[in-house]
């Protein structure tokens, strides 16, 4: 699948992860947007899930805090993998 969107993140860095129905992280990735901070930019990243992943998953797109690494600006997108 491909994750794409608009970002307004520090240094244009976008973190992504896919979690299965039990909440286990099955894929982690990152992308760099076309521009950082304001005015922001766009990003696009192909995510190749492991073959064993199917059913309900959640795509988390977020920015890791520069202060302590905590998840900020979290967007969660429920998906079905067939």
PDB file of C-alpha atoms in Angstrom:
ATOM      1  CA  UNK A   1       0.000   0.000   0.000  1.00  0.00           C
ATOM      2  CA  UNK A   2       1.062   3.614  -0.321  1.00  0.00           C
ATOM      3  CA  UNK A   3       0.818   6.220   2.411  1.00  0.00           C
ATOM      4  CA  UNK A   4       0.633   9.811   1.173  1.00  0.00           C
ATOM      5  CA  UNK A   5      -0.434  13.088   2.700  1.00  0.00           C
ATOM      6  CA  UNK A   6       0.396  16.591   3.815  1.00  0.00           C
ATOM      7  CA  UNK A   7       2.853  17.180   6.647  1.00  0.00           C
ATOM      8  CA  UNK A   8       3.925  20.105   8.824  1.00  0.00           C
ATOM      9  CA  UNK A   9       6.655  18.313  10.771  1.00  0.00           C
ATOM     10  CA  UNK A  10      10.092  19.164  12.095  1.00  0.00           C
ATOM     11  CA  UNK A  11      12.633  18.623   9.319  1.00  0.00           C
ATOM     12  CA  UNK A  12       9.792  17.188   7.166  1.00  0.00           C
ATOM     13  CA  UNK A  13      10.147  13.793   8.917  1.00  0.00           C
ATOM     14  CA  UNK A  14       7.038  11.564   8.982  1.00  0.00           C
ATOM     15  CA  UNK A  15       6.967   8.329  11.011  1.00  0.00           C
ATOM     16  CA  UNK A  16       4.635   5.462  10.125  1.00  0.00           C
ATOM     17  CA  UNK A  17       3.778   2.085  11.557  1.00  0.00           C
ATOM     18  CA  UNK A  18       1.213  -0.593  10.822  1.00  0.00           C
ATOM     19  CA  UNK A  19      -0.333  -2.486  13.733  1.00  0.00           C
ATOM     20  CA  UNK A  20      -2.328  -5.706  13.478  1.00  0.00           C
ATOM     21  CA  UNK A  21      -5.672  -6.295  15.220  1.00  0.00           C
ATOM     22  CA  UNK A  22      -3.882  -7.197  18.479  1.00  0.00           C
ATOM     23  CA  UNK A  23      -1.879  -3.947  18.410  1.00  0.00           C
ATOM     24  CA  UNK A  24       1.417  -5.610  17.485  1.00  0.00           C
ATOM     25  CA  UNK A  25       3.607  -3.482  15.194  1.00  0.00           C
ATOM     26  CA  UNK A  26       4.090  -5.426  11.935  1.00  0.00           C
ATOM     27  CA  UNK A  27       5.857  -2.665   9.981  1.00  0.00           C
ATOM     28  CA  UNK A  28       7.683   0.552  10.821  1.00  0.00           C
ATOM     29  CA  UNK A  29       8.831   3.100   8.285  1.00  0.00           C
ATOM     30  CA  UNK A  30       9.449   6.791   7.724  1.00  0.00           C
ATOM     31  CA  UNK A  31       9.301   9.310   4.921  1.00  0.00           C
ATOM     32  CA  UNK A  32      10.599  12.784   4.221  1.00  0.00           C
ATOM     33  CA  UNK A  33       8.208  15.446   3.014  1.00  0.00           C
ATOM     34  CA  UNK A  34       8.860  18.010   0.325  1.00  0.00           C
ATOM     35  CA  UNK A  35       9.175  20.910   2.793  1.00  0.00           C
ATOM     36  CA  UNK A  36       9.453  21.235   6.556  1.00  0.00           C
ATOM     37  CA  UNK A  37       7.461  23.175   9.143  1.00  0.00           C
ATOM     38  CA  UNK A  38       5.428  26.015   7.632  1.00  0.00           C
ATOM     39  CA  UNK A  39       4.112  25.965   4.990  1.00  0.00           C
ATOM     40  CA  UNK A  40       4.644  22.189   5.151  1.00  0.00           C
ATOM     41  CA  UNK A  41       4.765  19.816   2.247  1.00  0.00           C
ATOM     42  CA  UNK A  42       3.622  16.488   0.936  1.00  0.00           C
ATOM     43  CA  UNK A  43       4.980  12.983   1.372  1.00  0.00           C
ATOM     44  CA  UNK A  44       4.482   9.596  -0.238  1.00  0.00           C
ATOM     45  CA  UNK A  45       5.828   6.235   0.886  1.00  0.00           C
ATOM     46  CA  UNK A  46       5.189   2.690  -0.335  1.00  0.00           C
ATOM     47  CA  UNK A  47       4.651   0.267   2.534  1.00  0.00           C
ATOM     48  CA  UNK A  48       5.244  -3.415   1.777  1.00  0.00           C
ATOM     49  CA  UNK A  49       3.504  -5.468   4.436  1.00  0.00           C
ATOM     50  CA  UNK A  50       4.742  -8.951   5.308  1.00  0.00           C
ATOM     51  CA  UNK A  51       2.834 -11.673   3.413  1.00  0.00           C
ATOM     52  CA  UNK A  52       1.430 -13.093   6.663  1.00  0.00           C
ATOM     53  CA  UNK A  53      -0.445  -9.860   7.474  1.00  0.00           C
ATOM     54  CA  UNK A  54      -4.152  -9.858   6.616  1.00  0.00           C
ATOM     55  CA  UNK A  55      -7.445  -8.658   8.009  1.00  0.00           C
ATOM     56  CA  UNK A  56      -7.896  -5.527  10.089  1.00  0.00           C
ATOM     57  CA  UNK A  57      -4.835  -3.332  10.600  1.00  0.00           C
ATOM     58  CA  UNK A  58      -4.238   0.273  11.633  1.00  0.00           C
ATOM     59  CA  UNK A  59      -1.861   2.658   9.885  1.00  0.00           C
ATOM     60  CA  UNK A  60      -0.418   5.179  12.353  1.00  0.00           C
ATOM     61  CA  UNK A  61       1.125   8.299  10.830  1.00  0.00           C
ATOM     62  CA  UNK A  62       2.820  10.586  13.348  1.00  0.00           C
ATOM     63  CA  UNK A  63       5.721  12.795  14.359  1.00  0.00           C
ATOM     64  CA  UNK A  64       8.113  11.696  17.071  1.00  0.00           C
ATOM     65  CA  UNK A  65       8.704  14.437  19.661  1.00  0.00           C
ATOM     66  CA  UNK A  66      12.144  16.013  19.352  1.00  0.00           C
ATOM     67  CA  UNK A  67      12.129  16.413  23.134  1.00  0.00           C
ATOM     68  CA  UNK A  68      11.505  12.843  24.304  1.00  0.00           C
ATOM     69  CA  UNK A  69      10.586  10.679  21.301  1.00  0.00           C
ATOM     70  CA  UNK A  70       6.931  10.393  22.300  1.00  0.00           C
ATOM     71  CA  UNK A  71       4.284  10.127  19.588  1.00  0.00           C
ATOM     72  CA  UNK A  72       2.761  13.479  18.557  1.00  0.00           C
ATOM     73  CA  UNK A  73       0.376  14.528  15.777  1.00  0.00           C
ATOM     74  CA  UNK A  74      -0.980  10.953  15.582  1.00  0.00           C
ATOM     75  CA  UNK A  75      -3.389  10.066  12.786  1.00  0.00           C
ATOM     76  CA  UNK A  76      -4.800   6.525  12.877  1.00  0.00           C
ATOM     77  CA  UNK A  77      -6.286   5.010   9.737  1.00  0.00           C
ATOM     78  CA  UNK A  78      -8.112   1.644   9.978  1.00  0.00           C
ATOM     79  CA  UNK A  79      -7.539  -0.586   6.932  1.00  0.00           C
ATOM     80  CA  UNK A  80      -8.416  -4.063   5.747  1.00  0.00           C
ATOM     81  CA  UNK A  81      -5.669  -6.149   4.138  1.00  0.00           C
ATOM     82  CA  UNK A  82      -6.893  -8.867   1.760  1.00  0.00           C
TER      83      UNK A  82
END
